Short mmCIF file of C-alpha atoms in Angstrom, two decimals:
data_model
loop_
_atom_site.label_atom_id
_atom_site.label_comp_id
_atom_site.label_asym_id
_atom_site.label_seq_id
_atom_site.Cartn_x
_atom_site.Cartn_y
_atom_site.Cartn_z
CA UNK J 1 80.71 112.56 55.39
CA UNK J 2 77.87 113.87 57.65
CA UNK J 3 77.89 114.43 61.17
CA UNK J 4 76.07 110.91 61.84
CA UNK J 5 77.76 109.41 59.13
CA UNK J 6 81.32 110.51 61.36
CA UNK J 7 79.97 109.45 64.76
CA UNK J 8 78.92 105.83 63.76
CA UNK J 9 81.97 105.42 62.34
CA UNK J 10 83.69 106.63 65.58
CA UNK J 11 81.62 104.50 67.84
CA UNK J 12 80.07 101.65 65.93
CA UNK J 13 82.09 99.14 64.38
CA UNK J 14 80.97 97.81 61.12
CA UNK J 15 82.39 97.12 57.36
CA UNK J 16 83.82 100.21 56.66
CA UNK J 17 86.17 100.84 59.74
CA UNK J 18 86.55 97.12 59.55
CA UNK J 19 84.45 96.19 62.22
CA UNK J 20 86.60 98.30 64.77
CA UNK J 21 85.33 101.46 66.20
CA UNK J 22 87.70 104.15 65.91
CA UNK J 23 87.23 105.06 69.30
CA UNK J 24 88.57 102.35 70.36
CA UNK J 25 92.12 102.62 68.91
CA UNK J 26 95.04 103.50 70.74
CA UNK J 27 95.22 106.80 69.28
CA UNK J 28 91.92 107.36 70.91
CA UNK J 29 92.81 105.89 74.13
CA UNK J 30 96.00 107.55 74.85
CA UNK J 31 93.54 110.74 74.11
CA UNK J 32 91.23 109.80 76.56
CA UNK J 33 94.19 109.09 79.61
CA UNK J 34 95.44 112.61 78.26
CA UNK J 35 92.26 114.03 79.39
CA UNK J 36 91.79 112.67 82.65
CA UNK J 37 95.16 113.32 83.62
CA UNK J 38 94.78 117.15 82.59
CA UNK J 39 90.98 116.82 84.43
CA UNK J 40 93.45 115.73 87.27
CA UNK J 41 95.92 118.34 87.36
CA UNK J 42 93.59 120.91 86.54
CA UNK J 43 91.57 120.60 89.92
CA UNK J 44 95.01 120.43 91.43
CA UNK J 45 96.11 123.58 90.26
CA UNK J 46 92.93 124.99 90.58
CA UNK J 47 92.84 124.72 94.86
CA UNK J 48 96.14 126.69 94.41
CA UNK J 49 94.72 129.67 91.98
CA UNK J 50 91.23 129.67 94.19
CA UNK J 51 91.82 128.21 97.95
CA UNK J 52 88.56 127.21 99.69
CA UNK J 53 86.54 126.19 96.40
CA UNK J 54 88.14 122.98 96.37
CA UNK J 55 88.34 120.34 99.12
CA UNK J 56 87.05 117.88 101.17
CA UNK J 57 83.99 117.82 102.88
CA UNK J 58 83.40 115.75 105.94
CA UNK J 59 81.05 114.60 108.94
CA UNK J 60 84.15 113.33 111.00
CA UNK J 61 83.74 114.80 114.88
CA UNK J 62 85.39 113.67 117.91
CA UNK J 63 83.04 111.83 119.91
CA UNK J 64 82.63 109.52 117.19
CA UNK J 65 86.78 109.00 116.46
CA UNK J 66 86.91 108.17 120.35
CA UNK J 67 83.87 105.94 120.44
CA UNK J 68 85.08 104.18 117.00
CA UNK J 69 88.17 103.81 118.73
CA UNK J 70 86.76 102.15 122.26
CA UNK J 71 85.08 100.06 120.37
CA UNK J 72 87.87 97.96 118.36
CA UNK J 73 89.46 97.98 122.34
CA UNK J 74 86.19 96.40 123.53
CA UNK J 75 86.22 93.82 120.31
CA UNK J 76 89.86 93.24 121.09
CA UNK J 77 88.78 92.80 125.08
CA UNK J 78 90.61 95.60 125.85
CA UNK J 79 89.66 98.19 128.00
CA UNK J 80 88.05 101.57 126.65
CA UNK J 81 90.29 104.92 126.60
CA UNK J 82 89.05 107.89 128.87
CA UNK J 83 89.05 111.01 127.44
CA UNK J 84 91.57 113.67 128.68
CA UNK J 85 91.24 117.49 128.23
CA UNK J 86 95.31 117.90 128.62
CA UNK J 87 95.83 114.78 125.64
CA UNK J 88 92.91 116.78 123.34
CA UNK J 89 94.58 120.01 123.85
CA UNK J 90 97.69 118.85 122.77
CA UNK J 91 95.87 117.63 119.78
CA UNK J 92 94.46 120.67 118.70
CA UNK J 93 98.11 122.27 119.69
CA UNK J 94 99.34 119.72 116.85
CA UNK J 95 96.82 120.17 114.31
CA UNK J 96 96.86 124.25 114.97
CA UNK J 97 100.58 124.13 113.93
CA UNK J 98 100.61 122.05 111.20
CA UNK J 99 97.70 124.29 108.95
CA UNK J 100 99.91 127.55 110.15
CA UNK J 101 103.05 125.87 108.81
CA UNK J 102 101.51 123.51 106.16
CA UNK J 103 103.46 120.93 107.09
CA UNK J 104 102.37 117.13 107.61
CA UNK J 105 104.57 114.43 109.61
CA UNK J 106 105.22 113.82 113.41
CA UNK J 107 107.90 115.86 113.78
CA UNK J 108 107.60 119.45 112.57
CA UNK J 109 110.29 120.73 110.01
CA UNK J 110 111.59 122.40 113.56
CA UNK J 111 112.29 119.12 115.14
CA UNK J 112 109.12 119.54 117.35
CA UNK J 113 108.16 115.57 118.70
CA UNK J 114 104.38 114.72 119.66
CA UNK J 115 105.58 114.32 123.11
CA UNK J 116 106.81 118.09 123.15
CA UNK J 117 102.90 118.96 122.84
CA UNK J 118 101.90 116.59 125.44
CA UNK J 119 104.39 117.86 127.24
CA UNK J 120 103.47 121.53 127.08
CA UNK J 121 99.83 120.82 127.50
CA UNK J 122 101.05 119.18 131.22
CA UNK J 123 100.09 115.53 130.30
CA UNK J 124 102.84 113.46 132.31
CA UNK J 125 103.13 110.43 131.06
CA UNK J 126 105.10 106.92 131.44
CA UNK J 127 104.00 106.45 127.52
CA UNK J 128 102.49 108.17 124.59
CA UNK J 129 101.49 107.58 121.01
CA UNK J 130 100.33 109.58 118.20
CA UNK J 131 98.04 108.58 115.19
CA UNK J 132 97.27 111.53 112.20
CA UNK J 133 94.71 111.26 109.71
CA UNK J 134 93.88 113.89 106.73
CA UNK J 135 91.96 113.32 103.78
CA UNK J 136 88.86 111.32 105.26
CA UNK J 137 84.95 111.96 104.86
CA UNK J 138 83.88 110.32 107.93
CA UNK J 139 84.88 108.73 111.49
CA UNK J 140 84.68 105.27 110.43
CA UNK J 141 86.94 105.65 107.45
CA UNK J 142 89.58 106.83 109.28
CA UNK J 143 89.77 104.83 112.10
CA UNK J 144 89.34 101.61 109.64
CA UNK J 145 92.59 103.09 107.99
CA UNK J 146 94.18 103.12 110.98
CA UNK J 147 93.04 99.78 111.94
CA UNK J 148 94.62 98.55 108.80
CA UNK J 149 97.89 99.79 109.46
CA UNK J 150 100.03 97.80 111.86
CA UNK J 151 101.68 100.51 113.53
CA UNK J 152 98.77 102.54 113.69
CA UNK J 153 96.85 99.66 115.14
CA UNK J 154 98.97 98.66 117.75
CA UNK J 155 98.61 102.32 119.21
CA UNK J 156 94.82 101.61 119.52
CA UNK J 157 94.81 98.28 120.73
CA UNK J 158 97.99 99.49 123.25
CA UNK J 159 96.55 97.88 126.58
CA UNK J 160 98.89 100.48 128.66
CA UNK J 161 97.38 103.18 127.20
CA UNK J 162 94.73 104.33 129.37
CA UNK J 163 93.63 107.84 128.04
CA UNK J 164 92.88 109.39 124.79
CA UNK J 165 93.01 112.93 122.85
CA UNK J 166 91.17 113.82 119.48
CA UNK J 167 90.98 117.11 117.33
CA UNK J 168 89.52 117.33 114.18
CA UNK J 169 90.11 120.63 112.81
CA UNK J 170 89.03 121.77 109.78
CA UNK J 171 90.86 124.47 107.32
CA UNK J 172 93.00 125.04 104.96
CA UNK J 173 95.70 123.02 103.86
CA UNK J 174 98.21 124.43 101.38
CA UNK J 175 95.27 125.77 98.99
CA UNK J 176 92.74 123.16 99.49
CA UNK J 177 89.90 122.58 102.57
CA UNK J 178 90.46 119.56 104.50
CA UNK J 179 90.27 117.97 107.53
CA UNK J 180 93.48 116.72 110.08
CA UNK J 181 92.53 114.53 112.70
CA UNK J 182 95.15 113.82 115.65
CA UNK J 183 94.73 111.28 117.88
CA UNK J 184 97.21 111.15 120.89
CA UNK J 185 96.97 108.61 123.87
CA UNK J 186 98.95 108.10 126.97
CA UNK J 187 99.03 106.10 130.20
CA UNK J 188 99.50 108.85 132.16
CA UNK J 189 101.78 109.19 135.89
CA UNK J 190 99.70 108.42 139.15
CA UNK J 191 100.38 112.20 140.05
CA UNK J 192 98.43 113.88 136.71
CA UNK J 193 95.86 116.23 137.53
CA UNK J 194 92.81 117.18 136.24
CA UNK J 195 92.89 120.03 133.89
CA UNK J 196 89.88 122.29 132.74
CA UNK J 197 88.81 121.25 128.55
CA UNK J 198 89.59 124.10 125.89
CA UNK J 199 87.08 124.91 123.85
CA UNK J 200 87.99 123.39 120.69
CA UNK J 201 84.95 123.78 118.79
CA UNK J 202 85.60 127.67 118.78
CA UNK J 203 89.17 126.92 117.38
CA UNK J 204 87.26 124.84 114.25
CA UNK J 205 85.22 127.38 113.50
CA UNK J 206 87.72 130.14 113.35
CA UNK J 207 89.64 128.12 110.41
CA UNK J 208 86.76 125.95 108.53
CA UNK J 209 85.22 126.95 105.51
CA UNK J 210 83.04 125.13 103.51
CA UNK J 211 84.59 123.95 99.97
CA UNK J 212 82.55 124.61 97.12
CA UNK J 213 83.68 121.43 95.16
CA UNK J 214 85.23 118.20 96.65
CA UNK J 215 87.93 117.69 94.15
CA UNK J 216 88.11 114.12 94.84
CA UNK J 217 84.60 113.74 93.90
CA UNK J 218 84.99 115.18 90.69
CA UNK J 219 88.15 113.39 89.81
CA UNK J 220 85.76 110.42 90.58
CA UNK J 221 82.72 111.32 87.99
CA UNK J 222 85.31 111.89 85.26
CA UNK J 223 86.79 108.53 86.06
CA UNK J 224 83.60 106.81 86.31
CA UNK J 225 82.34 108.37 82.93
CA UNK J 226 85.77 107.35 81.08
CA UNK J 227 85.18 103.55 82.43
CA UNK J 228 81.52 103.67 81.76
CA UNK J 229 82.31 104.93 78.03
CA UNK J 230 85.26 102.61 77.55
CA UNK J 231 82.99 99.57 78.66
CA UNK J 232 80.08 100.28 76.50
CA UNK J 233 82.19 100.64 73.09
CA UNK J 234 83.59 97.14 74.48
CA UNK J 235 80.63 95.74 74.43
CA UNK J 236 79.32 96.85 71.06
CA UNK J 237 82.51 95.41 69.73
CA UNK J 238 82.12 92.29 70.93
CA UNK J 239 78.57 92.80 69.56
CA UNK J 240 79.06 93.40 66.40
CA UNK J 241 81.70 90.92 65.84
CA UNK J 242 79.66 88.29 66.85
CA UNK J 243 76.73 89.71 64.40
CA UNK J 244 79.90 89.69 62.07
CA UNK J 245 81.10 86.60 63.05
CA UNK J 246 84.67 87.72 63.45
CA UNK J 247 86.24 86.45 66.57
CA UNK J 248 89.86 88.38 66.91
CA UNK J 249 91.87 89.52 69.70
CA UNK J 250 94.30 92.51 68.36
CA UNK J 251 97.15 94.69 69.81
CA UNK J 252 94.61 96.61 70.87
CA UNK J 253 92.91 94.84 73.51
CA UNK J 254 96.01 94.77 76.05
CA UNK J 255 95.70 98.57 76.02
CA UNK J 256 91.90 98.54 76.63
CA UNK J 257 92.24 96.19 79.88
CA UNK J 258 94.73 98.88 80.41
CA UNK J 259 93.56 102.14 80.25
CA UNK J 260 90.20 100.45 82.21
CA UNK J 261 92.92 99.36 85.08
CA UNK J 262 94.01 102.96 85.38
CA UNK J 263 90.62 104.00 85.70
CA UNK J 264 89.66 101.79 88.25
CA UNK J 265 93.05 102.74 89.83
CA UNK J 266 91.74 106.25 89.49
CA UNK J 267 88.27 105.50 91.28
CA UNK J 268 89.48 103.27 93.90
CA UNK J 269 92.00 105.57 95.70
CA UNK J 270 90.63 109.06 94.33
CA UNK J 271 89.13 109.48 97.82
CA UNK J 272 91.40 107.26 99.95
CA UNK J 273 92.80 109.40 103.07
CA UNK J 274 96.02 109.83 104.18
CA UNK J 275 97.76 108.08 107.40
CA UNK J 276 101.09 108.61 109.02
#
């Protein structure tokens, strides 16, 4: 059997595979999940072997977190955060430690709290909250995600809060480029004073490289191919059974709608951030 001969009856069903393209059996599906899952793990392991080709690349800055942010207050008529050089420097204190101890959580695997970094930056404070964000491409994403999580929410739309810190720092985060965002807020004492802004930006660009790939975007085209391929043999066999007319439903059609769930799975939360 020729080359041609091979591939039609691979992808084209018709009287001699009995109307049922061989790649659509389960012996070719399980195949192609085996794929994407080593296409998967592969640009894991990769950011490991070569740190800085992959990651994430992104157009998040601060201005636009804190603006994002006064503007669900002002939809929510509450009143707009100020920004405060002591709450942003205990931001960038945050997101400093965690890339130098690749750790990711509000309390540091020493038992350090948020408030310990307000604290040391001389915020005082009758409250404080704390919102982190990794993972994101862009300022509206992640304050949407935060939006959509009630805890997170309730720190933005906190009416006793009355000023705001943001660092987005870019580096590298246990073999892959990324971005952290921290977001801390506080109604601060009558008594705080004002304190002189750090330059932050120099901080970001001591750390931030560039990644050559965004691994999430590739795990995305080899998702989107696999569904794309799936759904046109799919189509030519319902094609060609109606041409046929054969009108079946086999064993095999649970796993199709299943493998093309995974995919979509795959697509929808390949580039979804991460909250705490």
């Amino acid at each position: 059997m020729g080359f041609l001969a091979k591939l039609k009856h691979f992808l084209i069903p018709h009287e001699n595979n009995h109307y049922k393209a061989h790649a659509l059996r389960i012996e070719s599906l399980l195949v192609y999940v085996f794929l994407l899952v080593l296409a998967l793990v592969s640009l894991k392991a990769l950011s490991s072997v070569k740190p800085g080709i992959l990651g994430i690349s992104s157009t998040i800055t601060n201005e636009e977190v804190i603006n994002i942010t006064n503007q669900k207050r002002e939809e929510a008529g509450i009143l707009p955060l100020r920004e405060n050089p002591r709450l942003s420097q205990a931001a960038s204190e945050k997101a400093l430690e965690m890339f130098a101890q690749g750790y990711w959580a509000h309390i540091s695997p020493s038992g350090k709290k948020p408030w310990d970094f307000i604290n040391n930056a001389d915020y005082r404070y009758i409250s404080a909250g704390e919102n982190l964000a990794m993972d994101f491409p862009d300022s509206v994403s992640v304050v949407n995600a935060w939006m959509s999580s009630p805890t997170h929410r309730s720190n933005i739309l906190e009416s006793s809060f009355k000023d705001i810190g943001v660092v987005v720092l870019r580096g590298n985060f246990k073999g892959y480029q990324t971005t952290l965002v921290v977001q801390m807020f506080g109604e601060p004492t009558p008594e705080i004073l004002a304190h002189a802004k750090r330059t932050i930006e120099q901080k970001e660009s001591q750390t931030f490289q560039t990644p050559i790939l965004n691994q999430y975007k590739i795990g995305q085209y080899f998702s989107l191919a696999l569904l794309l391929f799936i759904a046109m043999l799919l189509l030519f066999d319902a094609f060609w059974q109606t041409r046929a007319k054969i009108a079946r439903i086999s064993s095999h059609t649970g796993a199709h709608f299943i493998v093309l769930l995974l995919v979509i799975l795959v697509l929808v939360f390949s580039e979804s951030g991460a909250i705490i």
